Amino acid sequence: MGLPPPSPLLLGLLLLQGVLRPLWGDLVFIPAFIHMTGPAVSASLVGGTEDVTVSLALLQDKEGLLPVPACGVPTNETEDWSLTVTPTVIRPENALDVTVRLKRGRQRCSSNEMDSFSESLCMVQTLLVSASRNSSCLAHLLIRVEIYANSSLAHNASENVTVIPNQVYQPLGPCPCNLTAGACDLRCCCDQECSSNLTELFREACFTGVFGGDVNPEFDHLCSVQETPGAPGWFPFLCVQSSPANSPFLGYFYHGSVSPGQHSSFEVNLHTDLRDFSDFGYKQGDPIMTVDKAYFTIPQVSLAGQCAQDAPVAFLQNFDVRCTTNLEVYREQDGIINAKIKNGAVGGIVTPKVTYEEAADPDKFITRTETLLSNESASRNVNVEEHYIFRWNNNTISEINVTIIRAKINAHQKGSMTQRFTVKFLSYNSGDEKEFSGNPGYQLGKPVRALNPNRLNETTLHLWQSAGRGLCASATFKPILFGENALSGCLLEVAIHENCTQLRENAVKRLDSLIQATHVAMRGNSDYNHPSDDWLEIIRADAPDTGADPPVSVNGICVDIPARLHIRILISDAGAVEGITQQEIVGIETRFSTVNWQFQCGLTCEDKADLFPVSASVQFIKIPARLPRPLTRFQINFTEYDCNRNEVCWPQLLYPLTRYYQGEAYSQCVAKSLLLVSFLVLAAFLSNPWTRTRKA
C-alpha cells in the first residue's frame, strides 16, 4: 500500500485546519495531530468537558484531500479500532484522556509475507477523533496511521520464559543493541530479526564494540593480539597464552549470580536476613524495623514516579506523597493496628495509636468512571489519607500516632482513588512551638527555617508546586529543603494588549511571594525569639525596576520582564556531634534575571491569553570551613616540584620519614631507616674502591 503524494496531503491538512478552526470552542485536543506507528496513542481533551460526546471516524482521502468531517454521524468503518475516554486524575471536570487502540483480534499484517516485503507499510489510514456537544463540533484530533509489517504489532510475543545464562561462562547479552522485540533495530548488525536486504542498507555504519555485539573481544594481553608494529619489543616475553573463551569481559553487564540453582525445600522457605541494627539505636536514614525483623513500610513515590507499596520508612526523614490506585484492585491493609515496632532500645517495643476519621468530601479523592444507578449494594471503606507522627528522643522512638481518614464507597464502584501518605518526625518534648530542622546543625531534607519580624507566620522559604494547567493563580507552595537543589515554575496568563509595567509588577509579585522572609536561620535549632543571634539577613541583589518602560512600546512586546528568581545558599561544615558532621548556612542571596517577552501568534494574532513562564531555582553551594592556604612564590614559579602536576615527586623522596606517612609508627620508620643506612655504609666499606684504597 503506497503513500499519497506529500504536497496534496499537506494541502489536505491545511484545508482541514481551515475548516475546523471556526468550529473550535473552549475545547481543544493536546496534541491536535498525531503520527501513529504503534498499536495505541493517547491525547488529552482540555476545556469544559461536561455533556461532551467523543466519536471516532475513518477519513477516506481522495486525491490527497481530506473531506470535511461531520460530528455525530455513525460509521461502520472503525471496527478495527477502539476508542476509550476516561477522566483525568487531576481536575477530571476539565480534562479527559482519549485513547485510540488497534484491536488485537484483527491482524492486518500477515506473518507469512515474503522477506523482501517484511519492512513495507501494511496499514495506512487517517483517523479523526471529534468532540461534540448536541451534534455541534467543538474540537478535532487528526491521527495519521502508518504501521509497518516488521513491527512489534505484527508479531506475537513469545510466552516462553527467558533463560538467563550464567555470565561467568558466557556473555549475558550477546547482542546489546537489539532493543526492540520482534523488529529490526537499525545499525544493529547482530540483530537476528533483520533481513539480509535491510542489513545491507547500514552494514557500513554498524555499531562497534560491546554495544554492537562484540561482547567477547580479545583482551590486549593475549600474544595473538599484540603481533602488531606498535607492540613493545619486550612484549613477546610477557604476553599471555590463553583461550579466547577465558575472557575478562565475562560478567561485564551484570555482577553477581543470575542462574537460580536447585535449592532444597528447606532453603526455599528461608528469607534473607535484613540488616537490623535497631537494638543499638536508630541513625538518620536507618529503616524502621518491626519485632518480626521486617521493615515498617508505607507507600512512597520512587525515582521513576511510581508508587512503591512496600517502601521502608527511614528514621528522621519526613515525606508527603500522593499515590493513585485503581478501586478494582484496592485492598485495605489493617496491618498498622497490630504492628509492633522496635523503638531503638534493646527489647523496646512501640505500638501505634490509630485514630479514624471520616472524609468530609470523598469526591476530592475518588474519580468515578461510571455512575451506579442503585445504591442498595454493600459498601466498603477505603483509606484516602494516612498521617503518621513519630515522636523521637535521641536515637529512639517514644511514640507513634496514626490518623487514618476513610471514605465510604459502593463495593462495586469503579474508578481511581488518590491516596495521601504523610510521615513527620517530632521531638518527644515538642508541642505547639515551631519544629526544628536539626540540632544543632541542619539535617538534609529538612525545611530551611526563615523569619520575618513583621509576619510571625512566615517560617520558611517556598517554591511553587504546580497542579492542573500549571497556572500561578492555582499553584500551591512547598518548602525549600536543606541541601536539595530544586527548580520550579508556573505560568502567567498575558493578553496581547498587556501593559508592560503591569506585567513586570505581576511577575515581581509572584516571585517575591516565594521569599517573604527577611532572615534565615544559620542552624537548624536557631531560636525565633532571638533574631539577633544565629540569623542571617537575606541579600537581595539586582531588584528590578518595574516602572522602566522604553520610549516606544509595541503591543505584544515587553522588554526586561523578570522571569526567574535565583536563590543561592552558602553552606559549610561547622563541626561534628557524636561523629556526625553538622552543617550550617553562612549566606543567602536572591537575584532576578529578565527576558524579553513577545506575544506568540499563529497564522493570525487572536485576542486570547498567552502563557508567560516564571520560575525559581535553588542552589546550595558548599564552601570550605577554612580557607585553603595560598600558594607560595616557589610553588607558583617552580611547578616541576609540584607533586600534583608531575609524575616524579622529589619532595616525597623521604616520604616514610615525614609526618604525612601513616602506614606505621614514626619510631619504627626511623629504626628501619637507620638499619637501612647501616647496610649501605657496610656495603660501601666492603666495596672494591675501598679495598683498593686500603691496599695503597
XYZ file of C-alpha atoms in Angstrom, residues 16-631:
616
model
C -8.875 20.556 7.313
C -7.421 23.047 9.779
C -9.015 25.933 7.906
C -12.404 24.248 8.018
C -12.136 23.232 11.643
C -10.771 26.472 13.086
C -14.136 28.316 13.131
C -15.670 25.269 14.825
C -13.273 25.192 17.749
C -14.569 26.499 21.071
C -13.258 26.180 24.565
C -12.389 22.522 23.969
C -9.051 21.562 22.453
C -7.120 18.325 21.893
C -3.497 18.296 23.060
C -1.838 17.461 20.709
C -4.084 18.177 17.744
C -2.169 15.883 15.316
C -0.533 12.506 15.996
C 1.628 10.346 13.744
C 0.784 6.814 14.880
C 3.201 3.919 14.317
C 2.217 1.650 17.205
C -0.892 -0.115 18.487
C -2.197 2.770 20.634
C -1.972 6.549 21.033
C -3.336 8.917 23.663
C -4.262 12.586 23.813
C -5.898 14.966 26.272
C -9.168 16.828 25.739
C -8.934 20.031 27.780
C -11.726 22.503 28.483
C -15.349 22.268 29.527
C -15.944 18.544 29.080
C -19.452 18.401 30.527
C -22.005 16.702 28.218
C -19.334 16.210 25.560
C -19.532 13.254 23.174
C -16.291 11.872 21.686
C -16.536 9.881 18.452
C -14.098 8.189 16.069
C -14.307 8.250 12.279
C -12.184 6.920 9.416
C -11.403 9.537 6.760
C -11.047 8.387 3.168
C -8.691 10.766 1.384
C -9.413 11.341 -2.284
C -6.527 12.523 -4.409
C -4.659 13.670 -1.288
C -7.504 15.831 0.069
C -9.403 15.025 3.238
C -13.179 15.550 3.342
C -14.924 17.946 5.689
C -15.711 15.995 8.878
C -19.215 15.650 10.296
C -19.790 15.200 14.027
C -22.299 12.757 15.442
C -22.606 10.739 12.189
C -22.329 6.988 12.933
C -19.825 4.983 10.910
C -19.223 1.275 10.472
C -15.688 1.622 9.128
C -13.913 1.821 12.514
C -14.420 -1.782 13.560
C -10.644 -2.272 13.636
C -10.266 0.484 16.238
C -11.472 1.072 19.784
C -11.962 4.454 21.475
C -11.631 4.839 25.254
C -12.448 8.054 27.143
C -11.603 8.353 30.849
C -11.475 11.370 33.189
C -8.020 12.517 34.234
C -6.863 12.092 37.801
C -6.159 15.827 38.138
C -9.149 18.107 37.507
C -11.421 15.438 35.960
C -14.144 18.003 35.349
C -11.968 19.924 32.858
C -9.923 17.225 31.123
C -10.377 13.785 29.559
C -7.852 11.161 28.464
C -8.670 9.861 24.976
C -7.028 6.614 23.822
C -7.301 5.106 20.328
C -6.196 1.478 20.160
C -5.934 -1.092 17.367
C -7.832 -4.222 18.281
C -5.516 -7.197 18.761
C -8.102 -9.602 17.404
C -7.550 -8.386 13.848
C -4.131 -8.949 12.344
C -3.916 -6.720 9.317
C -0.308 -7.745 8.740
C 0.261 -11.380 7.924
C 3.330 -13.028 9.394
C 3.748 -15.234 6.282
C 4.685 -12.400 3.981
C 7.788 -12.560 1.838
C 11.035 -11.444 3.471
C 11.560 -8.822 0.780
C 8.318 -7.116 1.800
C 8.676 -7.502 5.568
C 9.701 -3.865 6.020
C 6.929 -2.342 3.882
C 3.862 -0.473 5.040
C 0.927 -2.716 5.867
C -1.565 -0.136 7.212
C -2.018 3.483 6.138
C -5.148 5.207 7.404
C -6.358 8.593 8.594
C -8.485 8.723 11.743
C -10.441 11.666 13.102
C -11.498 11.936 16.754
C -14.256 14.531 17.226
C -15.621 16.154 20.370
C -19.156 17.485 20.057
C -21.993 18.773 22.145
C -25.545 18.462 20.795
C -24.184 17.434 17.343
C -22.087 20.621 17.226
C -18.385 20.135 16.517
C -16.097 21.640 19.147
C -12.648 20.073 18.661
C -10.907 17.533 16.435
C -7.873 15.250 16.679
C -6.258 14.057 13.440
C -4.335 10.744 13.566
C -2.155 9.565 10.677
C -1.642 5.792 10.960
C 1.462 4.236 9.369
C 2.210 0.730 10.681
C 4.974 -1.403 9.190
C 4.859 -5.143 8.738
C 8.070 -5.832 10.645
C 6.979 -4.171 13.879
C 6.178 -5.496 17.305
C 2.463 -5.105 16.442
C 2.673 -7.608 13.607
C 4.338 -10.377 15.605
C 3.132 -12.201 18.643
C 5.459 -12.082 21.621
C 6.755 -15.400 22.842
C 5.276 -16.699 26.041
C 8.365 -18.771 26.864
C 10.355 -17.869 29.928
C 13.739 -16.362 29.056
C 16.600 -18.483 30.321
C 19.384 -16.214 31.545
C 22.785 -17.882 31.207
C 25.451 -17.701 33.837
C 27.662 -14.820 32.701
C 30.685 -16.410 34.361
C 30.924 -18.818 31.419
C 29.276 -16.943 28.550
C 28.209 -13.332 27.880
C 24.833 -12.347 29.284
C 23.907 -10.071 26.367
C 25.116 -11.460 23.006
C 23.575 -8.503 21.130
C 23.115 -5.441 23.394
C 21.920 -3.188 20.543
C 18.887 -5.448 19.942
C 16.443 -3.260 21.883
C 13.121 -3.953 20.125
C 11.449 -7.359 20.314
C 10.152 -8.692 17.009
C 11.567 -5.823 14.934
C 14.831 -4.866 13.298
C 16.983 -2.261 15.081
C 18.841 -0.002 12.683
C 22.665 -0.188 12.703
C 22.494 -3.360 14.818
C 24.178 -5.939 12.574
C 23.925 -8.715 15.177
C 20.125 -8.439 15.313
C 18.804 -11.773 14.017
C 15.443 -10.161 13.189
C 16.974 -8.010 10.438
C 16.698 -9.439 6.941
C 19.726 -9.546 4.679
C 18.305 -6.863 2.385
C 17.743 -4.481 5.276
C 21.137 -5.179 6.818
C 22.868 -4.210 3.558
C 21.489 -0.666 3.966
C 23.503 0.066 7.111
C 26.285 -2.539 7.060
C 28.918 0.200 6.709
C 27.564 2.032 9.801
C 27.080 -0.827 12.262
C 27.544 -0.244 15.964
C 31.004 -1.243 17.128
C 32.396 -2.513 20.383
C 30.449 -4.216 23.120
C 27.174 -2.446 22.242
C 27.405 -3.662 18.663
C 27.691 -7.318 19.635
C 31.429 -7.727 20.213
C 30.770 -8.873 23.778
C 33.738 -11.235 23.965
C 36.688 -9.352 22.414
C 40.244 -10.480 22.730
C 41.984 -8.605 25.506
C 45.214 -6.722 24.991
C 47.497 -9.097 26.875
C 46.979 -12.054 24.534
C 50.025 -12.928 22.481
C 47.912 -13.195 19.335
C 46.609 -9.638 19.687
C 49.879 -7.799 20.154
C 51.528 -9.040 16.950
C 51.412 -5.512 15.561
C 54.124 -2.978 14.718
C 53.054 -0.821 17.678
C 53.710 -3.542 20.276
C 56.745 -3.026 22.564
C 59.848 -5.085 21.933
C 59.697 -6.947 25.243
C 56.052 -7.956 24.811
C 56.620 -11.493 23.384
C 58.330 -12.467 26.659
C 55.461 -11.214 28.893
C 52.310 -11.920 26.849
C 49.616 -14.343 27.982
C 48.734 -17.594 26.237
C 45.039 -18.149 26.974
C 41.900 -19.390 25.301
C 39.628 -16.650 23.905
C 36.746 -18.202 25.871
C 38.526 -17.264 29.113
C 37.856 -13.549 28.693
C 37.867 -10.833 31.388
C 34.796 -9.358 29.695
C 32.581 -12.148 31.025
C 30.182 -10.685 33.551
C 30.586 -7.214 32.035
C 26.844 -6.480 32.050
C 25.920 -7.877 35.431
C 27.753 -8.529 38.683
C 26.505 -11.427 40.745
C 24.758 -14.727 40.232
C 21.770 -14.754 37.885
C 21.325 -18.510 37.371
C 18.941 -19.857 40.011
C 20.224 -23.145 41.334
C 18.322 -26.132 42.671
C 17.580 -25.476 46.335
C 16.007 -27.789 48.811
C 12.514 -27.114 50.109
C 14.012 -26.058 53.428
C 16.220 -23.424 51.834
C 13.435 -22.043 49.641
C 11.363 -21.058 52.651
C 14.221 -19.126 54.223
C 14.242 -15.344 53.830
C 17.346 -13.248 53.615
C 18.176 -11.706 56.970
C 17.760 -7.951 56.872
C 20.398 -5.688 58.322
C 18.869 -4.871 61.690
C 20.861 -2.599 63.987
C 17.837 -1.027 65.645
C 18.669 -2.537 69.040
C 21.644 -0.178 69.246
C 19.604 2.922 68.329
C 18.464 4.458 65.064
C 20.502 6.883 62.997
C 19.148 9.269 60.407
C 18.220 7.294 57.294
C 18.076 3.877 59.001
C 14.960 1.829 58.160
C 12.487 1.400 61.000
C 12.167 -2.260 61.993
C 9.379 -4.368 63.462
C 9.683 -7.139 66.039
C 9.295 -9.664 63.185
C 12.634 -8.484 61.726
C 10.871 -6.797 58.810
C 10.794 -3.238 57.546
C 7.927 -0.965 58.580
C 6.599 0.110 55.176
C 4.353 2.905 53.890
C 3.616 3.561 50.183
C 6.072 6.100 48.742
C 6.914 7.525 45.327
C 10.002 6.018 43.691
C 12.540 7.795 41.471
C 10.641 6.546 38.416
C 7.486 8.347 39.601
C 5.598 5.163 40.505
C 4.239 4.286 43.929
C 6.130 1.573 45.776
C 3.704 -0.134 48.165
C 6.403 -1.743 50.341
C 8.817 1.176 50.748
C 10.509 1.236 54.192
C 10.194 4.301 56.405
C 13.540 5.952 57.166
C 14.293 7.409 60.595
C 14.057 11.229 60.808
C 13.038 11.618 57.146
C 9.668 13.281 56.556
C 7.690 12.891 53.342
C 4.310 13.802 51.888
C 3.305 11.765 48.820
C 0.197 11.019 46.780
C -0.476 7.718 45.045
C -3.185 6.834 42.529
C -4.833 3.425 42.980
C -7.433 1.580 40.917
C -10.522 0.900 43.041
C -10.975 -2.550 41.496
C -7.608 -3.776 42.789
C -7.547 -1.796 46.046
C -7.245 -3.884 49.192
C -7.406 -2.327 52.630
C -4.405 -3.078 54.823
C -5.006 -3.099 58.575
C -1.513 -4.189 59.490
C -0.827 -0.902 61.258
C -3.271 -1.810 64.037
C -1.345 -4.910 65.085
C 2.121 -3.629 64.181
C 4.796 -3.767 66.873
C 7.754 -1.546 66.088
C 11.170 -1.546 67.687
C 11.844 1.719 69.463
C 15.646 1.594 69.130
C 16.490 0.147 72.543
C 17.122 -3.483 73.412
C 13.741 -5.138 73.893
C 11.814 -1.884 73.419
C 8.505 -2.008 71.504
C 6.167 0.778 70.391
C 2.550 0.131 69.387
C 0.988 2.783 67.122
C -2.107 4.618 68.334
C -4.599 4.698 65.458
C -7.428 7.234 65.099
C -10.076 7.003 62.367
C -11.875 9.957 60.802
C -14.436 10.277 58.036
C -13.601 12.235 54.874
C -15.657 15.403 54.526
C -15.551 15.384 50.694
C -14.850 11.901 49.237
C -15.207 13.191 45.660
C -11.995 15.130 46.227
C -10.069 11.858 46.283
C -12.167 9.484 44.134
C -12.659 9.746 40.381
C -15.559 7.612 39.177
C -15.540 6.221 35.658
C -19.187 5.160 35.846
C -22.190 6.053 37.994
C -24.024 3.227 39.732
C -27.801 3.511 39.426
C -28.551 1.514 42.564
C -27.111 2.287 45.984
C -28.599 -0.767 47.683
C -25.495 -2.918 47.277
C -22.924 -3.358 50.028
C -20.475 -0.573 50.811
C -16.864 -0.609 51.899
C -14.378 1.775 53.469
C -11.241 2.981 51.731
C -8.336 4.911 53.239
C -7.879 8.204 51.425
C -5.326 9.739 53.808
C -2.880 8.299 56.328
C -0.882 10.615 58.585
C 1.950 9.217 60.749
C 3.610 11.208 63.544
C 6.733 9.704 65.134
C 7.984 11.108 68.449
C 11.730 10.610 68.820
C 14.162 11.022 71.691
C 17.849 10.957 70.783
C 18.113 7.746 68.729
C 14.914 6.051 69.901
C 11.189 6.263 69.066
C 8.979 7.073 72.028
C 5.500 7.305 70.452
C 3.677 6.755 67.155
C 0.321 8.405 66.378
C -1.576 7.492 63.207
C -4.594 9.323 61.799
C -6.486 7.490 59.040
C -9.140 9.337 57.034
C -11.641 6.953 55.451
C -14.368 7.303 52.850
C -17.358 5.022 52.293
C -17.997 3.955 48.699
C -20.015 1.335 46.884
C -18.457 -2.121 46.936
C -18.682 -2.349 43.122
C -17.571 1.205 42.433
C -15.114 1.551 39.534
C -12.609 4.337 39.042
C -9.395 5.609 40.607
C -8.519 6.965 44.028
C -5.775 9.401 45.024
C -4.309 8.497 48.407
C -2.107 10.726 50.531
C 0.558 9.457 52.926
C 2.494 11.743 55.277
C 5.236 10.953 57.780
C 6.515 13.523 60.256
C 9.148 13.103 62.977
C 8.774 15.357 66.011
C 10.852 15.658 69.153
C 9.388 13.937 72.198
C 9.083 17.235 74.111
C 7.907 19.392 71.210
C 4.482 20.966 71.483
C 2.969 23.836 69.560
C 6.336 25.506 69.058
C 7.884 25.616 65.626
C 9.666 22.433 64.597
C 13.450 22.289 64.450
C 15.294 21.390 61.256
C 18.216 19.884 63.136
C 20.052 20.079 66.446
C 22.267 21.989 66.212
C 23.124 21.776 62.506
C 20.728 21.333 59.626
C 19.640 17.858 58.573
C 19.437 17.015 54.886
C 15.870 17.208 53.613
C 14.598 19.439 56.431
C 12.965 22.823 55.613
C 15.175 25.895 55.636
C 13.994 27.968 58.589
C 13.162 31.621 57.912
C 11.930 34.640 59.853
C 10.082 37.865 59.146
C 9.632 40.113 62.223
C 6.550 41.700 60.650
C 4.923 38.369 59.715
C 5.116 35.839 62.523
C 3.601 33.008 60.466
C 6.414 33.131 57.895
C 8.739 30.297 58.961
C 10.346 29.018 55.751
C 11.206 29.763 52.129
C 8.997 28.410 49.370
C 8.883 27.052 45.841
C 5.880 26.509 43.593
C 4.048 23.213 43.393
C 2.003 23.491 40.217
C -1.133 21.471 39.503
C -3.672 21.244 36.706
C -2.787 23.684 33.940
C 0.265 24.953 35.829
C -1.091 28.483 36.321
C 0.403 30.643 39.050
C -3.079 31.537 40.263
C -3.760 27.919 41.280
C -0.228 26.905 42.306
C 0.495 25.985 45.913
C 3.725 26.328 47.885
C 6.213 23.759 49.120
C 9.173 24.475 51.433
C 12.781 24.690 50.324
C 14.599 21.676 51.753
C 18.151 21.950 53.052
C 20.801 20.520 50.741
C 18.440 19.782 47.837
C 18.810 21.807 44.649
C 15.436 22.389 43.027
C 13.702 24.168 40.150
C 10.005 25.039 39.970
C 7.797 27.365 37.972
C 4.309 28.333 36.908
C 2.546 30.164 34.061
C 1.113 33.687 33.918
C -1.749 34.476 31.553
C -0.866 37.530 29.440
C -3.012 39.228 26.790
C -1.717 40.751 23.564
C -2.550 44.265 24.813
C -0.926 43.672 28.208
C 0.621 46.729 29.855
C 4.356 46.088 30.266
C 4.559 47.891 33.606
C 1.672 45.854 34.930
C 3.292 42.656 33.641
C 6.551 43.464 35.449
C 4.738 44.201 38.668
C 2.752 40.995 38.415
C 5.877 38.898 37.731
C 7.806 40.508 40.598
C 4.845 39.972 42.908
C 4.713 36.283 42.054
C 8.442 35.818 42.514
C 8.541 37.808 45.767
C 5.758 35.637 47.185
C 8.303 32.826 47.465
C 10.669 34.824 49.686
C 8.508 36.694 52.190
C 11.076 36.275 54.960
C 13.888 38.686 55.718
C 16.238 36.349 57.625
C 17.200 32.660 57.554
C 18.480 30.552 60.428
C 22.155 29.645 60.443
C 21.422 26.399 62.303
C 18.540 24.010 62.499
C 17.707 24.974 66.091
C 18.032 28.760 65.909
C 15.614 30.441 68.315
C 12.828 32.524 66.772
C 12.659 34.657 69.929
C 16.216 35.949 69.436
C 16.508 37.180 65.831
C 19.839 38.850 66.535
C 21.554 35.516 67.287
C 22.254 32.865 64.633
C 20.117 34.557 61.966
C 21.360 35.853 58.608
C 19.770 38.618 56.569
C 18.759 37.695 53.035
C 20.798 39.665 50.490
C 18.521 40.821 47.660
C 20.601 41.823 44.637
C 19.517 43.481 41.393
C 15.989 44.423 42.368
C 14.149 45.028 39.052
C 12.699 48.427 38.212
C 9.041 47.738 37.435
C 8.354 51.194 36.029
C 11.159 51.425 33.456
C 9.458 51.374 30.054
C 11.129 52.061 26.679
C 10.177 55.323 24.981
C 8.436 53.402 22.163
C 6.205 50.476 23.102
C 4.641 47.933 20.755
C 1.631 45.791 21.505
C 2.656 42.253 22.360
C 6.323 43.070 23.110
C 7.768 43.869 26.543
C 11.442 44.053 27.485
C 13.222 43.303 30.759
C 10.457 41.214 32.296
C 11.578 39.384 35.484
C 11.285 35.681 34.644
C 13.477 33.772 37.107
C 14.432 34.087 40.748
C 17.850 32.622 41.599
C 18.312 31.605 45.240
C 21.893 30.785 46.204
C 22.542 29.420 49.689
C 26.088 29.010 51.024
C 26.573 26.150 53.485
C 29.597 24.916 55.410
C 30.619 22.244 57.920
C 30.600 23.554 61.482
C 31.981 20.615 63.440
C 30.640 17.235 64.480
C 28.390 15.862 67.224
C 28.918 12.190 68.119
C 30.814 11.730 64.869
C 28.028 13.233 62.705
C 29.009 16.305 60.695
C 26.925 19.393 61.463
C 26.200 21.834 58.640
C 25.076 25.442 58.831
C 24.099 28.253 56.470
C 26.657 31.042 56.143
C 24.973 33.199 53.483
C 21.970 33.560 51.184
C 21.372 35.730 48.133
C 18.429 36.212 45.779
C 18.829 37.574 42.262
C 16.416 38.213 39.388
C 17.024 37.546 35.718
C 14.965 39.177 32.982
C 13.852 38.243 29.479
C 12.195 39.973 26.555
C 8.616 38.788 26.064
C 6.746 38.710 22.770
C 3.201 37.512 22.203
C 3.224 34.242 20.258
C 0.905 34.325 17.251
C -0.097 31.552 14.891
C -1.284 32.336 11.386
C -3.208 35.249 12.882
C -2.927 37.051 16.228
C -6.126 36.175 18.029
C -7.365 38.036 21.084
C -6.643 35.284 23.586
C -4.325 34.890 26.547
C -0.718 33.830 26.086
C 1.293 31.986 28.736
C 4.412 33.591 30.220
C 6.567 31.191 32.304
C 8.192 32.323 35.550
C 10.495 30.067 37.547
C 12.639 29.902 40.666
C 15.811 27.887 41.248
C 17.581 26.952 44.473
C 21.265 26.093 44.574
C 23.214 25.028 47.655
C 26.922 25.846 47.411
C 29.265 24.226 49.911
C 32.330 26.236 50.866
C 35.265 25.031 52.979
C 35.128 25.830 56.676
C 38.672 27.207 56.463
C 40.163 28.996 53.513
C 42.920 26.964 51.827
C 46.493 28.122 52.332
C 47.663 30.327 49.470
C 50.430 29.064 47.213
